[in-house]
Amino acid sequence: MKGIRSWLARLVRLLEAPAAQAVQQDRRVQRLQREVVLPAKLVVLAAVYHYMLGAPWAEQPDSSFGVVLEALREFFFVYVGLNLVGWAVLLGVRRFPPGTVQWISFVLGFADGLFLGGLTVLTGGFDSVLYWVFPALIVLNSICIPLATPQLVLNLLLSGFFLLAGLVEPGLRSQELSVPQLPPRAQRKPIPPIRPLDLPDPYAVAARLQQGNDTLGRLLWQRLSEAARERIRELAHVPGQEELLRQVLADELNRLLPLSRYVVQPEEVTEVPGEPFLLRLVILWLLTFCCYGVQVLAARQRQVEEEAKEFAARSAQLHAAGRLAAEFAHQIKNPLAIINNAAFTLRRRVGADPAAASSLELIQEEVEKADRIITQVMGYAELSEGRVEKVPVREAIERAVRRVFPPGLDTGIRVELELREPLPVLLMQRRHFDDVLVNLLQNARDVLDGRGEVKVSARCVSDTVLEVVVSDNGPGIPADKLERIFEPYFTMRPKGTGLGLAIVKHNTELYGGRVRVESELGKGARFTVTFPIRAMDGAPSNGAGFAA
């Protein structure tokens, strides 16, 4: 039993479609529906409408087929209207919520299957030539609906529509005559010509035709010419005309023999073997799962190729940034060392001159400060040695919250998370994103001083940009300090180092992102960080993100 569960789990993982950008999928599907599928479908519907109006099916409005045809005609206008509305929406609306276009495709595909099932009832059920449209719809749905559940459900429903049409059609045929336009069953044998001797009681046959109490008699009487009907009426009321009446009836019925090919006898309904329609159903089911499997494989291959490009782009950016940082640090640090040595030598020479000593001391302090900044920048020289990896945004945020606000420690601060799915997976060095989150949360924790509320939200503002917001209801930041809040070593707290927000700015801009702050005194602060989801969406490759 455990082995079976393990095998099923592996099978589920194998068939699980990779997470993709829903907005990108919607754009592709929207363009396909708008420019290819719906225009082609409307052309086909025009042909179907012409065929339905031109077919003489409605000559028997009281028959079961007439009722089905009338119902299908009424649904036809609803079906056309639904497709026109869908086309107008896909043409007029440029941006949908993620996944919406695929559900629109699901509704249109469901209507396609329902209408096709109705046509299948009228055109032969399991023997209908329209069967071959079902595989085409399954392939189309697999292309237009990448989401696994709606795709599989819709394609299995198509198989159900075909099965239901095939089960309903024989019931109608056993009660009514088939319409003349339908192809005869292959196993149906032609009826031999009628001889006058085959009509022992011509008066009874003539009465049956005139009365029209059964479908066959009514159909044959309607198909006779007016002259033939008048001739039969005259002979049927004249005694002793049996031979002449037999001859007239035999001649007229033989003239109508081509129509008899479409007359279905009740025993013929059970003669159709079950294997052909079962085989057709199995083909539809296999096609459903094969199309899904092919789509999963194609999506995974596409994801692998995109990730390979993304990894290469990120690595190239970090390598370039690290190389620039190392060169910058080396070029600046050497002159600073010379200046510091010269100031030290001058201090020894000036001796007790207080003014000169004070100036030289100031020079040395500023050199030391610059040296600390350069040392920090030199840390970015290690960027090229870091490993780019997949960073799930939700997991990273939850991990950072647990690190700054441990679950078992009462900090007096309430933390609220608002993470709007779907959240992407970023390709970057994990510690860089972690440092951004941790420093923003530590900054909010420190300003609240054990009392207040911190809110963390994350969402995709588009299919290419991730937005993370950390806000608090603390004392706020004075307007004159907002411009300097991200400068290294600038702090408003006595115990602050002034590096936390500078690291946030550096790490964010390193990947082409942006960070901004909004605040008013007494109303807290709101830090907004945006990251491009892909490396090609604006990340600098020249180290521009190091400007402090």
Coordinates of C-alpha atoms in Angstrom, one line a residue:
M1 CA 0.0 0.0 0.0
K2 CA 2.8 2.4 0.9
G3 CA 4.4 1.6 -2.5
I4 CA 1.2 2.5 -4.3
R5 CA 0.9 5.8 -2.4
S6 CA 4.5 6.6 -3.3
W7 CA 3.9 5.8 -6.9
L8 CA 0.8 8.0 -7.0
A9 CA 2.6 10.9 -5.3
R10 CA 5.4 10.7 -8.0
L11 CA 2.7 10.5 -10.7
V12 CA 1.0 13.6 -9.3
R13 CA 4.3 15.5 -9.2
L14 CA 5.1 14.4 -12.7
L15 CA 1.8 15.7 -14.1
E16 CA 1.8 18.9 -12.1
A17 CA 2.1 21.8 -14.4
P18 CA 4.9 24.3 -13.5
A19 CA 3.9 27.6 -12.0
A20 CA 3.9 30.2 -14.8
Q21 CA 3.1 33.9 -15.1
A22 CA -0.7 34.0 -15.3
V23 CA -0.7 37.4 -17.0
Q24 CA 1.7 36.2 -19.7
Q25 CA -0.5 33.1 -20.3
D26 CA -3.6 35.3 -20.4
R27 CA -2.1 37.6 -23.0
R28 CA -1.1 34.6 -25.2
V29 CA -4.6 33.1 -24.9
Q30 CA -6.4 36.4 -25.4
R31 CA -4.5 37.0 -28.6
L32 CA -5.1 33.5 -29.9
Q33 CA -8.9 33.7 -29.1
R34 CA -9.2 37.2 -30.5
E35 CA -7.3 36.8 -33.7
V36 CA -7.7 33.2 -34.7
V37 CA -10.3 31.1 -32.8
L38 CA -13.3 33.4 -32.6
P39 CA -13.2 34.7 -36.2
A40 CA -12.9 31.2 -37.5
K41 CA -15.7 30.0 -35.2
L42 CA -18.0 32.8 -36.5
V43 CA -17.4 31.7 -40.1
V44 CA -18.3 28.1 -39.2
L45 CA -21.4 29.3 -37.3
A46 CA -22.5 31.2 -40.4
A47 CA -22.3 28.0 -42.4
V48 CA -24.1 26.0 -39.7
Y49 CA -26.9 28.6 -39.6
H50 CA -27.4 28.4 -43.4
Y51 CA -27.5 24.6 -43.2
M52 CA -30.0 24.6 -40.4
L53 CA -32.3 27.0 -42.2
G54 CA -32.0 25.2 -45.5
A55 CA -32.5 21.7 -44.2
P56 CA -36.0 20.3 -44.6
W57 CA -35.9 18.8 -41.1
A58 CA -38.7 21.1 -39.8
E59 CA -41.2 19.6 -42.2
Q60 CA -42.1 17.2 -39.4
P61 CA -42.5 19.6 -36.5
D62 CA -44.5 17.1 -34.4
S63 CA -41.7 14.5 -34.5
S64 CA -39.0 14.1 -31.8
F65 CA -36.4 15.2 -34.3
G66 CA -38.4 18.4 -35.0
V67 CA -38.6 19.2 -31.3
V68 CA -34.8 18.7 -30.9
L69 CA -34.1 20.8 -33.9
E70 CA -36.3 23.6 -32.7
A71 CA -34.6 23.6 -29.3
L72 CA -31.2 23.6 -31.0
R73 CA -32.2 26.5 -33.2
E74 CA -33.3 28.5 -30.2
F75 CA -30.0 27.6 -28.4
F76 CA -28.1 28.5 -31.5
F77 CA -28.9 32.2 -31.1
V78 CA -27.9 32.2 -27.5
Y79 CA -24.7 30.4 -28.5
V80 CA -23.9 33.0 -31.2
G81 CA -24.6 35.8 -28.8
L82 CA -22.3 34.3 -26.1
N83 CA -19.5 34.1 -28.7
L84 CA -20.0 37.7 -29.8
V85 CA -20.0 38.9 -26.2
G86 CA -16.8 36.9 -25.6
W87 CA -15.2 38.3 -28.7
A88 CA -16.2 41.9 -27.8
V89 CA -14.8 41.5 -24.3
L90 CA -11.5 40.1 -25.5
L91 CA -11.2 42.9 -28.1
G92 CA -12.2 45.7 -25.8
V93 CA -10.5 44.9 -22.5
R94 CA -6.7 45.0 -22.6
R95 CA -5.9 43.9 -19.0
F96 CA -7.7 41.2 -17.0
P97 CA -7.1 39.9 -13.5
P98 CA -4.8 36.9 -13.7
G99 CA -6.5 33.7 -15.0
T100 CA -9.6 35.5 -16.2
V101 CA -9.1 34.9 -19.9
Q102 CA -8.7 31.2 -19.3
W103 CA -12.0 31.0 -17.5
I104 CA -13.6 33.0 -20.4
S105 CA -12.2 30.3 -22.7
F106 CA -13.7 27.6 -20.4
V107 CA -17.2 29.1 -20.7
L108 CA -16.9 29.4 -24.5
G109 CA -15.5 25.9 -24.8
F110 CA -18.4 24.5 -22.6
A111 CA -20.9 26.2 -25.0
D112 CA -19.0 24.7 -28.0
G113 CA -19.4 21.2 -26.6
L114 CA -23.0 21.7 -25.7
F115 CA -23.9 22.9 -29.2
L116 CA -21.8 20.3 -30.9
G117 CA -23.5 17.6 -28.8
G118 CA -26.9 18.8 -30.0
L119 CA -25.8 18.7 -33.7
T120 CA -24.4 15.2 -33.0
V121 CA -27.9 14.0 -32.0
L122 CA -29.3 15.2 -35.3
T123 CA -26.6 13.8 -37.5
G124 CA -26.3 10.2 -36.4
G125 CA -25.2 10.0 -32.8
F126 CA -22.3 7.6 -32.4
D127 CA -22.1 7.4 -36.2
S128 CA -22.1 11.1 -36.8
V129 CA -19.3 12.6 -38.9
L130 CA -19.2 15.5 -36.4
Y131 CA -17.3 13.1 -34.0
W132 CA -14.1 14.3 -35.5
V133 CA -14.8 17.9 -34.3
F134 CA -14.5 16.7 -30.7
P135 CA -10.8 15.8 -30.9
A136 CA -10.2 19.2 -32.6
L137 CA -12.0 21.0 -29.7
I138 CA -9.9 19.0 -27.1
V139 CA -6.7 20.1 -28.7
L140 CA -8.0 23.7 -28.9
N141 CA -9.0 23.7 -25.2
S142 CA -5.6 22.3 -24.2
I143 CA -4.0 25.3 -26.0
C144 CA -6.3 28.0 -24.7
I145 CA -6.7 26.7 -21.1
P146 CA -3.2 26.0 -19.5
L147 CA -4.8 25.7 -16.0
A148 CA -4.9 22.0 -15.3
T149 CA -8.2 21.5 -13.5
P150 CA -10.5 23.5 -15.9
Q151 CA -8.7 22.0 -18.9
L152 CA -9.2 18.4 -17.8
V153 CA -12.8 19.0 -16.7
L154 CA -13.8 20.7 -19.9
N155 CA -12.2 18.0 -22.1
L156 CA -13.8 15.2 -20.1
L157 CA -17.2 17.1 -20.4
L158 CA -16.7 17.0 -24.2
S159 CA -16.4 13.3 -24.0
G160 CA -19.6 13.3 -21.9
F161 CA -21.5 15.4 -24.5
F162 CA -20.5 12.9 -27.2
L163 CA -21.6 9.9 -25.1
L164 CA -24.9 11.6 -24.1
A165 CA -25.6 12.5 -27.8
G166 CA -25.0 8.9 -28.8
L167 CA -27.3 7.5 -26.1
V168 CA -30.1 9.9 -26.9
E169 CA -30.1 9.5 -30.7
P170 CA -31.1 5.8 -30.9
G171 CA -34.1 6.5 -28.6
L172 CA -35.3 9.2 -31.0
R173 CA -34.7 6.9 -34.0
S174 CA -36.6 4.1 -32.5
Q175 CA -39.7 6.3 -32.3
E176 CA -39.4 8.4 -35.4
L177 CA -38.2 8.2 -38.9
S178 CA -34.7 9.4 -39.6
V179 CA -34.4 12.6 -41.5
P180 CA -33.7 12.1 -45.2
Q181 CA -30.4 13.9 -45.2
L182 CA -28.8 11.5 -42.7
P183 CA -26.5 8.8 -44.1
P184 CA -27.9 5.3 -43.7
R185 CA -26.3 2.8 -41.4
A186 CA -23.7 0.6 -43.2
Q187 CA -25.4 -2.6 -42.2
R188 CA -28.9 -1.6 -43.3
K189 CA -30.0 -3.8 -46.2
P190 CA -32.0 -2.2 -49.2
I191 CA -35.7 -3.2 -49.4
P192 CA -36.6 -5.3 -52.5
P193 CA -39.2 -3.9 -55.0
I194 CA -42.8 -4.4 -54.0
R195 CA -45.0 -6.7 -56.2
P196 CA -48.7 -6.4 -56.5
L197 CA -49.0 -9.9 -55.0
D198 CA -47.3 -8.5 -51.9
L199 CA -50.5 -6.5 -51.2
P200 CA -53.2 -9.0 -50.4
D201 CA -55.6 -6.4 -49.1
P202 CA -55.0 -3.2 -51.1
Y203 CA -58.1 -1.5 -49.6
A204 CA -56.5 -1.8 -46.1
V205 CA -53.2 -0.4 -47.3
A206 CA -55.0 2.6 -49.0
A207 CA -57.0 3.2 -45.8
R208 CA -53.8 3.2 -43.7
L209 CA -52.1 5.7 -46.0
Q210 CA -55.1 8.1 -46.0
Q211 CA -55.8 8.0 -42.3
G212 CA -52.1 8.7 -41.4
N213 CA -52.4 7.1 -38.0
D214 CA -48.7 6.0 -38.0
T215 CA -45.6 7.8 -38.9
L216 CA -44.7 5.6 -41.9
G217 CA -48.1 5.9 -43.5
R218 CA -48.2 9.6 -42.9
L219 CA -44.7 10.1 -44.5
L220 CA -45.5 8.0 -47.5
W221 CA -48.9 9.7 -48.1
Q222 CA -47.2 13.1 -47.9
R223 CA -44.5 12.0 -50.4
L224 CA -47.1 10.9 -53.0
S225 CA -48.0 13.3 -55.8
E226 CA -51.4 14.9 -55.8
A227 CA -52.4 13.0 -58.8
A228 CA -51.4 9.7 -57.2
R229 CA -53.3 10.5 -54.0
E230 CA -56.5 11.4 -56.0
R231 CA -56.2 8.1 -58.0
I232 CA -55.9 6.0 -54.8
R233 CA -58.9 7.8 -53.2
E234 CA -61.1 7.0 -56.3
L235 CA -60.1 3.3 -56.5
A236 CA -60.4 2.8 -52.7
H237 CA -64.1 3.6 -52.8
V238 CA -64.9 1.5 -55.8
P239 CA -65.5 -2.2 -55.1
G240 CA -64.0 -4.8 -57.4
Q241 CA -61.0 -2.8 -58.3
E242 CA -58.5 -4.8 -56.2
E243 CA -56.1 -5.7 -59.1
L244 CA -55.9 -2.1 -60.4
L245 CA -55.5 -0.7 -56.8
R246 CA -52.7 -3.2 -56.1
Q247 CA -50.9 -2.1 -59.3
V248 CA -51.2 1.6 -58.5
L249 CA -50.1 1.1 -54.9
A250 CA -47.1 -1.1 -55.9
D251 CA -46.0 1.5 -58.6
E252 CA -46.2 4.5 -56.2
L253 CA -44.5 2.7 -53.3
N254 CA -41.7 1.5 -55.6
R255 CA -41.2 5.0 -56.7
L256 CA -40.7 6.0 -53.0
L257 CA -38.3 3.1 -52.2
P258 CA -35.2 5.4 -52.0
L259 CA -36.8 7.0 -48.9
S260 CA -37.2 3.6 -47.2
R261 CA -33.5 3.4 -46.7
Y262 CA -33.9 5.9 -43.9
V263 CA -36.7 4.0 -42.1
V264 CA -35.2 2.5 -39.0
Q265 CA -36.9 -0.6 -37.7
P266 CA -37.0 -1.0 -33.9
E267 CA -34.8 -4.1 -34.0
E268 CA -32.1 -2.3 -35.9
V269 CA -31.4 0.0 -32.9
T270 CA -29.9 -2.9 -30.9
E271 CA -27.9 -4.2 -33.8
V272 CA -25.1 -1.6 -33.5
P273 CA -22.2 -3.1 -31.7
G274 CA -20.8 -1.3 -28.7
E275 CA -17.1 -1.5 -29.6
P276 CA -17.0 1.3 -32.2
F277 CA -18.4 4.0 -29.9
L278 CA -16.4 2.7 -26.9
L279 CA -13.3 3.0 -29.1
R280 CA -14.2 6.5 -30.0
L281 CA -14.7 7.4 -26.3
V282 CA -11.4 5.9 -25.4
I283 CA -9.7 8.0 -28.1
L284 CA -11.2 11.1 -26.7
W285 CA -10.1 10.3 -23.2
L286 CA -6.6 9.4 -24.3
L287 CA -6.4 12.6 -26.3
T288 CA -7.5 14.6 -23.3
F289 CA -4.7 13.3 -21.1
C290 CA -2.1 13.2 -23.8
C291 CA -2.7 16.9 -24.7
Y292 CA -2.4 17.8 -21.0
G293 CA 0.8 15.8 -20.7
V294 CA 2.3 17.4 -23.8
Q295 CA 1.3 20.8 -22.5
V296 CA 3.0 20.1 -19.1
L297 CA 6.2 19.0 -20.9
A298 CA 6.2 22.0 -23.1
A299 CA 5.6 24.4 -20.1
R300 CA 8.4 22.8 -18.2
Q301 CA 10.8 23.0 -21.1
R302 CA 9.8 26.7 -21.6
Q303 CA 10.3 27.3 -17.9
V304 CA 13.8 25.7 -17.9
E305 CA 14.9 27.8 -20.9
E306 CA 13.6 31.0 -19.2
E307 CA 15.2 30.2 -15.9
A308 CA 18.5 29.5 -17.7
K309 CA 18.4 32.9 -19.3
E310 CA 17.4 34.5 -16.0
F311 CA 20.2 32.8 -14.1
A312 CA 22.7 33.9 -16.8
A313 CA 21.5 37.5 -16.7
R314 CA 21.5 37.7 -12.9
S315 CA 25.0 36.2 -12.7
A316 CA 26.3 38.6 -15.3
Q317 CA 24.8 41.6 -13.5
L318 CA 26.3 40.5 -10.1
H319 CA 29.6 39.8 -11.7
A320 CA 29.8 43.2 -13.3
A321 CA 28.7 44.9 -10.1
G322 CA 31.3 43.0 -8.1
R323 CA 34.1 43.8 -10.5
L324 CA 33.1 47.5 -10.5
A325 CA 33.0 47.6 -6.7
A326 CA 36.5 46.0 -6.4
E327 CA 38.0 48.4 -8.9
F328 CA 36.3 51.4 -7.3
A329 CA 37.5 50.4 -3.8
H330 CA 41.0 49.7 -4.9
Q331 CA 41.3 53.0 -6.8
I332 CA 40.0 55.1 -3.9
K333 CA 41.5 53.2 -0.9
N334 CA 45.1 53.8 -2.0
P335 CA 44.8 57.6 -2.2
L336 CA 43.0 57.6 1.2
A337 CA 45.9 55.7 2.8
I338 CA 48.4 58.3 1.4
I339 CA 46.3 61.2 2.7
N340 CA 46.1 59.6 6.1
N341 CA 49.8 59.0 6.3
A342 CA 50.6 62.5 5.2
A343 CA 48.2 63.9 7.9
F344 CA 49.9 61.8 10.5
T345 CA 53.3 63.1 9.5
L346 CA 52.2 66.7 9.5
R347 CA 50.7 66.3 13.0
R348 CA 54.1 65.3 14.3
R349 CA 55.8 68.2 12.6
V350 CA 53.4 71.0 13.7
G351 CA 53.9 70.0 17.3
A352 CA 51.8 72.0 19.8
D353 CA 50.1 74.3 17.2
P354 CA 46.5 73.8 18.3
A355 CA 44.8 75.2 15.1
A356 CA 46.9 73.0 12.8
A357 CA 46.5 69.9 15.0
S358 CA 42.7 70.4 15.1
S359 CA 42.6 70.7 11.3
L360 CA 44.8 67.6 10.8
E361 CA 42.7 65.6 13.3
L362 CA 39.5 66.5 11.3
I363 CA 41.2 65.3 8.1
Q364 CA 42.1 62.0 9.7
E365 CA 38.5 61.5 11.0
E366 CA 37.0 62.1 7.6
V367 CA 39.6 59.8 6.0
E368 CA 38.6 57.1 8.5
K369 CA 34.9 57.6 7.7
A370 CA 35.6 57.4 4.0
D371 CA 37.7 54.3 4.6
R372 CA 34.8 52.6 6.4
I373 CA 32.5 53.4 3.5
I374 CA 35.0 52.0 1.0
T375 CA 35.3 48.9 3.2
Q376 CA 31.6 48.4 3.0
V377 CA 31.6 48.8 -0.8
M378 CA 34.4 46.3 -1.0
G379 CA 32.0 43.8 0.4
Y380 CA 30.1 44.0 -2.9
A381 CA 33.2 42.7 -4.7
E382 CA 32.2 39.3 -3.4
L383 CA 28.9 39.5 -5.4
S384 CA 30.4 37.6 -8.3
E385 CA 31.2 34.7 -5.9
G386 CA 27.6 34.5 -4.6
R387 CA 25.1 31.9 -5.9
V388 CA 22.0 33.0 -7.7
E389 CA 19.0 30.8 -6.6
K390 CA 15.2 30.7 -6.6
V391 CA 13.8 32.8 -3.7
P392 CA 10.1 32.2 -3.0
V393 CA 8.7 35.6 -1.9
R394 CA 6.1 34.3 0.5
E395 CA 8.6 32.0 2.3
A396 CA 11.2 34.8 2.5
I397 CA 8.8 37.2 4.0
E398 CA 7.5 34.8 6.6
R399 CA 11.1 33.7 7.5
A400 CA 12.1 37.4 8.0
V401 CA 9.1 38.1 10.2
R402 CA 9.9 35.1 12.4
R403 CA 13.5 36.2 12.6
V404 CA 12.7 39.8 13.7
F405 CA 9.6 39.0 15.7
P406 CA 10.2 35.5 17.2
P407 CA 6.8 33.6 17.8
G408 CA 7.8 32.8 21.4
L409 CA 8.8 36.3 22.4
D410 CA 6.3 38.9 23.3
T411 CA 7.6 42.1 21.7
G412 CA 4.4 44.1 22.3
I413 CA 4.2 44.7 18.6
R414 CA 1.4 43.3 16.4
V415 CA 2.5 42.1 13.0
E416 CA 0.0 41.8 10.1
L417 CA 0.7 40.0 6.9
E418 CA -1.2 40.7 3.6
L419 CA 0.3 38.6 0.9
R420 CA -1.7 38.5 -2.3
E421 CA -1.3 35.4 -4.3
P422 CA 0.1 34.6 -6.7
L423 CA 3.5 35.7 -5.6
P424 CA 6.5 35.0 -7.8
V425 CA 9.8 33.3 -7.3
L426 CA 12.8 35.7 -7.6
L427 CA 16.1 34.7 -9.0
M428 CA 18.8 36.4 -6.9
Q429 CA 21.2 35.8 -4.0
R430 CA 19.0 34.8 -1.1
R431 CA 20.8 36.8 1.5
H432 CA 20.3 40.1 -0.4
F433 CA 16.5 39.7 -0.4
D434 CA 16.6 38.6 3.2
D435 CA 18.7 41.6 4.2
V436 CA 16.2 43.9 2.6
L437 CA 13.3 42.4 4.5
V438 CA 15.1 42.0 7.8
N439 CA 16.4 45.6 7.9
L440 CA 13.0 47.1 7.1
L441 CA 11.4 45.0 9.8
Q442 CA 14.1 45.8 12.4
N443 CA 13.8 49.5 11.5
A444 CA 10.0 49.4 12.2
R445 CA 10.5 47.4 15.4
D446 CA 13.1 49.8 16.8
V447 CA 11.0 53.0 16.1
L448 CA 7.9 51.4 17.8
D449 CA 9.9 50.7 21.0
G450 CA 7.8 47.8 22.1
R451 CA 4.3 49.2 21.3
G452 CA 2.5 49.5 18.0
E453 CA 1.7 47.7 14.8
V454 CA 3.7 46.6 11.7
K455 CA 2.0 45.7 8.5
V456 CA 3.8 43.8 5.7
S457 CA 2.1 43.4 2.3
A458 CA 3.3 42.0 -1.0
R459 CA 1.7 41.8 -4.4
C460 CA 2.5 41.8 -8.1
V461 CA 1.6 45.2 -9.4
S462 CA 2.0 43.8 -12.9
D463 CA 3.4 40.6 -14.5
T464 CA 6.9 42.1 -14.3
V465 CA 7.1 44.0 -11.0
L466 CA 6.9 42.8 -7.4
E467 CA 6.0 45.3 -4.6
V468 CA 6.7 44.8 -0.9
V469 CA 5.5 47.3 1.6
V470 CA 6.5 47.6 5.3
S471 CA 4.6 50.2 7.3
D472 CA 4.3 51.1 10.9
N473 CA 2.3 53.4 13.1
G474 CA 5.3 54.9 14.9
P475 CA 6.3 58.5 15.4
G476 CA 7.1 59.1 11.7
I477 CA 10.0 60.9 10.0
P478 CA 10.5 64.7 9.8
A479 CA 10.2 66.0 6.3
D480 CA 13.7 67.5 6.3
K481 CA 15.1 64.0 7.1
L482 CA 13.4 62.0 4.4
E483 CA 16.0 62.8 1.7
R484 CA 18.8 61.5 3.9
I485 CA 17.1 58.5 5.4
F486 CA 19.0 56.1 3.0
E487 CA 22.4 57.6 3.4
P488 CA 25.1 55.4 5.1
Y489 CA 25.7 56.1 8.8
F490 CA 22.7 58.5 8.9
T491 CA 20.5 57.6 11.9
M492 CA 17.9 59.3 14.1
R493 CA 18.3 56.9 17.0
P494 CA 21.2 57.1 19.6
K495 CA 22.0 53.4 19.2
G496 CA 21.5 53.2 15.5
T497 CA 24.4 52.4 13.1
G498 CA 22.9 54.1 10.0
L499 CA 23.6 51.1 7.8
G500 CA 20.3 49.2 7.8
L501 CA 18.3 51.4 5.3
A502 CA 21.5 52.0 3.2
I503 CA 21.8 48.2 2.8
V504 CA 18.1 48.1 1.8
K505 CA 18.7 50.8 -0.9
H506 CA 21.9 49.1 -2.1
N507 CA 20.5 45.6 -2.4
T508 CA 17.3 46.8 -4.0
E509 CA 19.0 48.9 -6.7
L510 CA 21.5 46.2 -7.3
Y511 CA 18.7 44.1 -8.9
G512 CA 17.1 47.1 -10.8
G513 CA 14.6 47.8 -8.0
R514 CA 13.5 50.9 -6.3
V515 CA 12.8 51.9 -2.7
R516 CA 10.9 54.9 -1.5
V517 CA 9.6 56.2 1.9
E518 CA 6.4 58.0 2.8
S519 CA 5.9 59.5 6.2
E520 CA 4.4 62.3 8.3
L521 CA 5.2 63.1 11.9
G522 CA 2.9 61.2 14.2
K523 CA 1.5 59.0 11.4
G524 CA 4.1 56.4 11.0
A525 CA 6.3 55.5 8.0
R526 CA 5.7 53.4 4.9
F527 CA 8.6 51.9 3.0
T528 CA 7.8 50.5 -0.5
V529 CA 10.3 48.3 -2.3
T530 CA 9.8 47.2 -5.9
F531 CA 11.7 44.4 -7.6
P532 CA 11.7 43.4 -11.3
I533 CA 10.5 39.8 -11.5
R534 CA 12.9 39.1 -14.3
A535 CA 16.5 40.3 -14.8
M536 CA 15.6 41.7 -18.2
D537 CA 13.0 44.1 -16.7
G538 CA 15.4 46.9 -15.7
A539 CA 18.1 45.6 -13.5
P540 CA 21.3 47.5 -14.0
S541 CA 24.4 45.7 -15.4
N542 CA 26.9 48.5 -14.8
G543 CA 26.9 48.7 -11.0
A544 CA 24.7 51.8 -11.0
G545 CA 23.0 50.5 -7.9
F546 CA 26.0 51.4 -5.7
A547 CA 25.5 55.1 -5.7
A548 CA 25.0 56.0 -2.1

